[in-house]
Amino acid sequence: MTVLHLDSSITGDNSVSRVLSRSIVEQIATPGTEVVRRDLVADPVPHLTLDAFADTSVLDEFMAADTVVIGAPMYNFSVPTQLKAWIDRILVAGKTFRYTATGPEGLAGPKRVIVALARGGFYEAGSPSSSLEHLETYLRGIFNFIGIEPEFVAADGIAIGPEQREASLNAALDESLKLAA
Ligand SMILES: Cc1cc2nc3c(=O)[nH]c(=O)nc-3n(C[C@H](O)[C@H](O)[C@H](O)COP(=O)(O)O)c2cc1C
């Protein structure tokens, strides 16, 4: 099995999503698992240009993975720009989706995608902030579009204070223990 492990937090050792994504990879890896590491902050994927379509290395790496684990912090209610640049390389017409007479069809599955979310606030459906949730909803939408049902483990309320941060991270780490392959 090949696991592609991505991180996109800019906060280094202080990052919640990095701790969580690492825990998820540890849970799902079995002896013989090859873990391919891509740190989108240390080694950013350049913004999309027309010329960049010629370079399929990011897409090839994604397609070769059986499982993809993504550390995804909420920045300004959505994905970090580093993660968006990666997404721009994997949503490719004719490769990971195609348009048909009956609508779009995802071509990237079967593949397991597990996303480690970290958000400063709370965004449950029906809460005052829910209309600003463009991280989980966006990631679910784009992976569904290419034929994958992603799983999410979330640590929320991280910016509220140290106690909430610790409680949310511990609860999310407990959740990650249930993800063994
Ligand atoms: C640049 C920046 C923008 C942020 N924007 C938001 C936001 O829009 N909504 C929110 O709830 N939290 C926001 N936060 C808080 C982060 O989502 C929170 O600290 C989370 O833990 C980030 O993940 P990380 O710890 O892996 O970096 C922001 C943090 C940073 C550094």
mmCIF file with all atom_site columns, N, CA and C in Angstrom, residues 74 77 117-136 154-161 163-169 171-172:
data_model
loop_
_atom_site.group_PDB
_atom_site.id
_atom_site.type_symbol
_atom_site.label_atom_id
_atom_site.label_alt_id
_atom_site.label_comp_id
_atom_site.label_asym_id
_atom_site.label_entity_id
_atom_site.label_seq_id
_atom_site.pdbx_PDB_ins_code
_atom_site.Cartn_x
_atom_site.Cartn_y
_atom_site.Cartn_z
_atom_site.occupancy
_atom_site.B_iso_or_equiv
_atom_site.pdbx_formal_charge
_atom_site.auth_seq_id
_atom_site.auth_comp_id
_atom_site.auth_asym_id
_atom_site.auth_atom_id
_atom_site.pdbx_PDB_model_num
ATOM 1   N N  . MET A 1 74  ? -7.734  25.556 8.618  1.00 0.00 ? 74  MET A N  1
ATOM 2   C CA . MET A 1 74  ? -8.594  26.603 8.049  1.00 0.00 ? 74  MET A CA 1
ATOM 3   C C  . MET A 1 74  ? -7.858  27.938 8.102  1.00 0.00 ? 74  MET A C  1
ATOM 4   N N  . PHE A 1 77  ? -11.203 30.971 6.345  1.00 0.00 ? 77  PHE A N  1
ATOM 5   C CA . PHE A 1 77  ? -12.431 30.199 6.101  1.00 0.00 ? 77  PHE A CA 1
ATOM 6   C C  . PHE A 1 77  ? -12.306 29.156 4.996  1.00 0.00 ? 77  PHE A C  1
ATOM 7   N N  . LEU A 1 117 ? -8.493  18.057 9.760  1.00 0.00 ? 117 LEU A N  1
ATOM 8   C CA . LEU A 1 117 ? -8.885  19.469 9.768  1.00 0.00 ? 117 LEU A CA 1
ATOM 9   C C  . LEU A 1 117 ? -8.498  20.109 11.100 1.00 0.00 ? 117 LEU A C  1
ATOM 10  N N  . ALA A 1 118 ? -8.057  21.370 11.054 1.00 0.00 ? 118 ALA A N  1
ATOM 11  C CA . ALA A 1 118 ? -7.892  22.169 12.282 1.00 0.00 ? 118 ALA A CA 1
ATOM 12  C C  . ALA A 1 118 ? -8.511  23.527 12.012 1.00 0.00 ? 118 ALA A C  1
ATOM 13  N N  . ARG A 1 119 ? -9.448  23.906 12.888 1.00 0.00 ? 119 ARG A N  1
ATOM 14  C CA . ARG A 1 119 ? -10.128 25.198 12.709 1.00 0.00 ? 119 ARG A CA 1
ATOM 15  C C  . ARG A 1 119 ? -10.081 25.979 14.019 1.00 0.00 ? 119 ARG A C  1
ATOM 16  N N  . GLY A 1 120 ? -9.925  27.294 13.893 1.00 0.00 ? 120 GLY A N  1
ATOM 17  C CA . GLY A 1 120 ? -9.830  28.149 15.079 1.00 0.00 ? 120 GLY A CA 1
ATOM 18  C C  . GLY A 1 120 ? -11.145 28.248 15.813 1.00 0.00 ? 120 GLY A C  1
ATOM 19  N N  . GLY A 1 121 ? -12.265 28.211 15.091 1.00 0.00 ? 121 GLY A N  1
ATOM 20  C CA . GLY A 1 121 ? -13.586 28.353 15.693 1.00 0.00 ? 121 GLY A CA 1
ATOM 21  C C  . GLY A 1 121 ? -14.420 27.104 15.506 1.00 0.00 ? 121 GLY A C  1
ATOM 22  N N  . PHE A 1 122 ? -15.733 27.282 15.683 1.00 0.00 ? 122 PHE A N  1
ATOM 23  C CA . PHE A 1 122 ? -16.698 26.186 15.504 1.00 0.00 ? 122 PHE A CA 1
ATOM 24  C C  . PHE A 1 122 ? -17.652 26.548 14.365 1.00 0.00 ? 122 PHE A C  1
ATOM 25  N N  . TYR A 1 123 ? -17.983 25.572 13.545 1.00 0.00 ? 123 TYR A N  1
ATOM 26  C CA . TYR A 1 123 ? -18.760 25.850 12.324 1.00 0.00 ? 123 TYR A CA 1
ATOM 27  C C  . TYR A 1 123 ? -19.885 24.843 12.097 1.00 0.00 ? 123 TYR A C  1
ATOM 28  N N  . GLU A 1 124 ? -20.427 24.271 13.183 1.00 0.00 ? 124 GLU A N  1
ATOM 29  C CA . GLU A 1 124 ? -21.482 23.262 12.997 1.00 0.00 ? 124 GLU A CA 1
ATOM 30  C C  . GLU A 1 124 ? -22.647 23.847 12.202 1.00 0.00 ? 124 GLU A C  1
ATOM 31  N N  . ALA A 1 125 ? -23.320 22.916 11.486 1.00 0.00 ? 125 ALA A N  1
ATOM 32  C CA . ALA A 1 125 ? -24.517 23.326 10.746 1.00 0.00 ? 125 ALA A CA 1
ATOM 33  C C  . ALA A 1 125 ? -25.491 24.004 11.703 1.00 0.00 ? 125 ALA A C  1
ATOM 34  N N  . GLY A 1 126 ? -26.021 25.145 11.294 1.00 0.00 ? 126 GLY A N  1
ATOM 35  C CA . GLY A 1 126 ? -26.990 25.859 12.116 1.00 0.00 ? 126 GLY A CA 1
ATOM 36  C C  . GLY A 1 126 ? -26.364 26.895 13.042 1.00 0.00 ? 126 GLY A C  1
ATOM 37  N N  . SER A 1 127 ? -25.020 26.856 13.213 1.00 0.00 ? 127 SER A N  1
ATOM 38  C CA . SER A 1 127 ? -24.370 27.849 14.072 1.00 0.00 ? 127 SER A CA 1
ATOM 39  C C  . SER A 1 127 ? -24.210 29.156 13.291 1.00 0.00 ? 127 SER A C  1
ATOM 40  N N  . PRO A 1 128 ? -23.988 30.297 13.998 1.00 0.00 ? 128 PRO A N  1
ATOM 41  C CA . PRO A 1 128 ? -23.877 31.580 13.296 1.00 0.00 ? 128 PRO A CA 1
ATOM 42  C C  . PRO A 1 128 ? -22.744 31.609 12.266 1.00 0.00 ? 128 PRO A C  1
ATOM 43  N N  . SER A 1 129 ? -21.696 30.823 12.507 1.00 0.00 ? 129 SER A N  1
ATOM 44  C CA . SER A 1 129 ? -20.534 30.848 11.604 1.00 0.00 ? 129 SER A CA 1
ATOM 45  C C  . SER A 1 129 ? -20.635 29.839 10.461 1.00 0.00 ? 129 SER A C  1
ATOM 46  N N  . SER A 1 130 ? -21.682 29.021 10.441 1.00 0.00 ? 130 SER A N  1
ATOM 47  C CA . SER A 1 130 ? -21.684 27.891 9.504  1.00 0.00 ? 130 SER A CA 1
ATOM 48  C C  . SER A 1 130 ? -21.587 28.333 8.037  1.00 0.00 ? 130 SER A C  1
ATOM 49  N N  . SER A 1 131 ? -22.112 29.529 7.734  1.00 0.00 ? 131 SER A N  1
ATOM 50  C CA . SER A 1 131 ? -22.073 29.961 6.332  1.00 0.00 ? 131 SER A CA 1
ATOM 51  C C  . SER A 1 131 ? -20.646 30.311 5.883  1.00 0.00 ? 131 SER A C  1
ATOM 52  N N  . LEU A 1 132 ? -19.717 30.407 6.848  1.00 0.00 ? 132 LEU A N  1
ATOM 53  C CA . LEU A 1 132 ? -18.327 30.725 6.489  1.00 0.00 ? 132 LEU A CA 1
ATOM 54  C C  . LEU A 1 132 ? -17.466 29.462 6.363  1.00 0.00 ? 132 LEU A C  1
ATOM 55  N N  . GLU A 1 133 ? -18.081 28.302 6.508  1.00 0.00 ? 133 GLU A N  1
ATOM 56  C CA . GLU A 1 133 ? -17.308 27.061 6.443  1.00 0.00 ? 133 GLU A CA 1
ATOM 57  C C  . GLU A 1 133 ? -17.069 26.688 4.977  1.00 0.00 ? 133 GLU A C  1
ATOM 58  N N  . HIS A 1 134 ? -15.880 27.018 4.490  1.00 0.00 ? 134 HIS A N  1
ATOM 59  C CA . HIS A 1 134 ? -15.529 26.705 3.094  1.00 0.00 ? 134 HIS A CA 1
ATOM 60  C C  . HIS A 1 134 ? -14.301 25.803 3.028  1.00 0.00 ? 134 HIS A C  1
ATOM 61  N N  . LEU A 1 135 ? -14.010 25.135 4.134  1.00 0.00 ? 135 LEU A N  1
ATOM 62  C CA . LEU A 1 135 ? -12.851 24.226 4.165  1.00 0.00 ? 135 LEU A CA 1
ATOM 63  C C  . LEU A 1 135 ? -13.336 22.783 3.976  1.00 0.00 ? 135 LEU A C  1
ATOM 64  N N  . GLU A 1 136 ? -14.054 22.260 4.965  1.00 0.00 ? 136 GLU A N  1
ATOM 65  C CA . GLU A 1 136 ? -14.569 20.885 4.851  1.00 0.00 ? 136 GLU A CA 1
ATOM 66  C C  . GLU A 1 136 ? -15.535 20.767 3.671  1.00 0.00 ? 136 GLU A C  1
ATOM 67  N N  . ALA A 1 154 ? -11.575 16.126 12.744 1.00 0.00 ? 154 ALA A N  1
ATOM 68  C CA . ALA A 1 154 ? -11.494 17.573 12.932 1.00 0.00 ? 154 ALA A CA 1
ATOM 69  C C  . ALA A 1 154 ? -11.146 17.946 14.373 1.00 0.00 ? 154 ALA A C  1
ATOM 70  N N  . ALA A 1 155 ? -10.248 18.926 14.495 1.00 0.00 ? 155 ALA A N  1
ATOM 71  C CA . ALA A 1 155 ? -9.975  19.573 15.782 1.00 0.00 ? 155 ALA A CA 1
ATOM 72  C C  . ALA A 1 155 ? -10.469 21.016 15.644 1.00 0.00 ? 155 ALA A C  1
ATOM 73  N N  . ASP A 1 156 ? -11.530 21.336 16.388 1.00 0.00 ? 156 ASP A N  1
ATOM 74  C CA . ASP A 1 156 ? -12.173 22.653 16.248 1.00 0.00 ? 156 ASP A CA 1
ATOM 75  C C  . ASP A 1 156 ? -12.009 23.497 17.510 1.00 0.00 ? 156 ASP A C  1
ATOM 76  N N  . GLY A 1 157 ? -12.164 24.806 17.327 1.00 0.00 ? 157 GLY A N  1
ATOM 77  C CA . GLY A 1 157 ? -12.074 25.720 18.470 1.00 0.00 ? 157 GLY A CA 1
ATOM 78  C C  . GLY A 1 157 ? -10.650 25.936 18.952 1.00 0.00 ? 157 GLY A C  1
ATOM 79  N N  . ILE A 1 158 ? -9.679  25.700 18.064 1.00 0.00 ? 158 ILE A N  1
ATOM 80  C CA . ILE A 1 158 ? -8.270  25.737 18.458 1.00 0.00 ? 158 ILE A CA 1
ATOM 81  C C  . ILE A 1 158 ? -7.841  27.136 18.927 1.00 0.00 ? 158 ILE A C  1
ATOM 82  N N  . ALA A 1 159 ? -8.435  28.187 18.371 1.00 0.00 ? 159 ALA A N  1
ATOM 83  C CA . ALA A 1 159 ? -8.017  29.561 18.713 1.00 0.00 ? 159 ALA A CA 1
ATOM 84  C C  . ALA A 1 159 ? -8.729  30.088 19.965 1.00 0.00 ? 159 ALA A C  1
ATOM 85  N N  . ILE A 1 160 ? -9.629  29.296 20.533 1.00 0.00 ? 160 ILE A N  1
ATOM 86  C CA . ILE A 1 160 ? -10.434 29.808 21.656 1.00 0.00 ? 160 ILE A CA 1
ATOM 87  C C  . ILE A 1 160 ? -9.598  29.909 22.936 1.00 0.00 ? 160 ILE A C  1
ATOM 88  N N  . GLY A 1 161 ? -8.701  28.986 23.137 1.00 0.00 ? 161 GLY A N  1
ATOM 89  C CA . GLY A 1 161 ? -7.834  29.038 24.308 1.00 0.00 ? 161 GLY A CA 1
ATOM 90  C C  . GLY A 1 161 ? -7.101  27.731 24.480 1.00 0.00 ? 161 GLY A C  1
ATOM 91  N N  . GLU A 1 163 ? -7.012  25.463 26.821 1.00 0.00 ? 163 GLU A N  1
ATOM 92  C CA . GLU A 1 163 ? -7.741  24.286 27.305 1.00 0.00 ? 163 GLU A CA 1
ATOM 93  C C  . GLU A 1 163 ? -8.586  23.660 26.195 1.00 0.00 ? 163 GLU A C  1
ATOM 94  N N  . GLN A 1 164 ? -9.276  24.534 25.439 1.00 0.00 ? 164 GLN A N  1
ATOM 95  C CA . GLN A 1 164 ? -10.083 24.045 24.308 1.00 0.00 ? 164 GLN A CA 1
ATOM 96  C C  . GLN A 1 164 ? -9.175  23.389 23.262 1.00 0.00 ? 164 GLN A C  1
ATOM 97  N N  . ARG A 1 165 ? -8.035  24.015 23.031 1.00 0.00 ? 165 ARG A N  1
ATOM 98  C CA . ARG A 1 165 ? -7.085  23.467 22.045 1.00 0.00 ? 165 ARG A CA 1
ATOM 99  C C  . ARG A 1 165 ? -6.678  22.047 22.432 1.00 0.00 ? 165 ARG A C  1
ATOM 100 N N  . GLU A 1 166 ? -6.310  21.873 23.722 1.00 0.00 ? 166 GLU A N  1
ATOM 101 C CA . GLU A 1 166 ? -5.854  20.559 24.166 1.00 0.00 ? 166 GLU A CA 1
ATOM 102 C C  . GLU A 1 166 ? -6.994  19.538 24.091 1.00 0.00 ? 166 GLU A C  1
ATOM 103 N N  . ALA A 1 167 ? -8.190  19.964 24.549 1.00 0.00 ? 167 ALA A N  1
ATOM 104 C CA . ALA A 1 167 ? -9.335  19.042 24.535 1.00 0.00 ? 167 ALA A CA 1
ATOM 105 C C  . ALA A 1 167 ? -9.694  18.637 23.105 1.00 0.00 ? 167 ALA A C  1
ATOM 106 N N  . SER A 1 168 ? -9.702  19.610 22.182 1.00 0.00 ? 168 SER A N  1
ATOM 107 C CA . SER A 1 168 ? -10.081 19.313 20.790 1.00 0.00 ? 168 SER A CA 1
ATOM 108 C C  . SER A 1 168 ? -9.040  18.434 20.110 1.00 0.00 ? 168 SER A C  1
ATOM 109 N N  . LEU A 1 169 ? -7.765  18.735 20.366 1.00 0.00 ? 169 LEU A N  1
ATOM 110 C CA . LEU A 1 169 ? -6.721  17.917 19.747 1.00 0.00 ? 169 LEU A CA 1
ATOM 111 C C  . LEU A 1 169 ? -6.776  16.495 20.292 1.00 0.00 ? 169 LEU A C  1
ATOM 112 N N  . ALA A 1 171 ? -9.339  14.885 21.516 1.00 0.00 ? 171 ALA A N  1
ATOM 113 C CA . ALA A 1 171 ? -10.531 14.202 20.987 1.00 0.00 ? 171 ALA A CA 1
ATOM 114 C C  . ALA A 1 171 ? -10.296 13.771 19.539 1.00 0.00 ? 171 ALA A C  1
ATOM 115 N N  . ALA A 1 172 ? -9.649  14.642 18.763 1.00 0.00 ? 172 ALA A N  1
ATOM 116 C CA . ALA A 1 172 ? -9.377  14.300 17.362 1.00 0.00 ? 172 ALA A CA 1
ATOM 117 C C  . ALA A 1 172 ? -8.350  13.167 17.267 1.00 0.00 ? 172 ALA A C  1
#
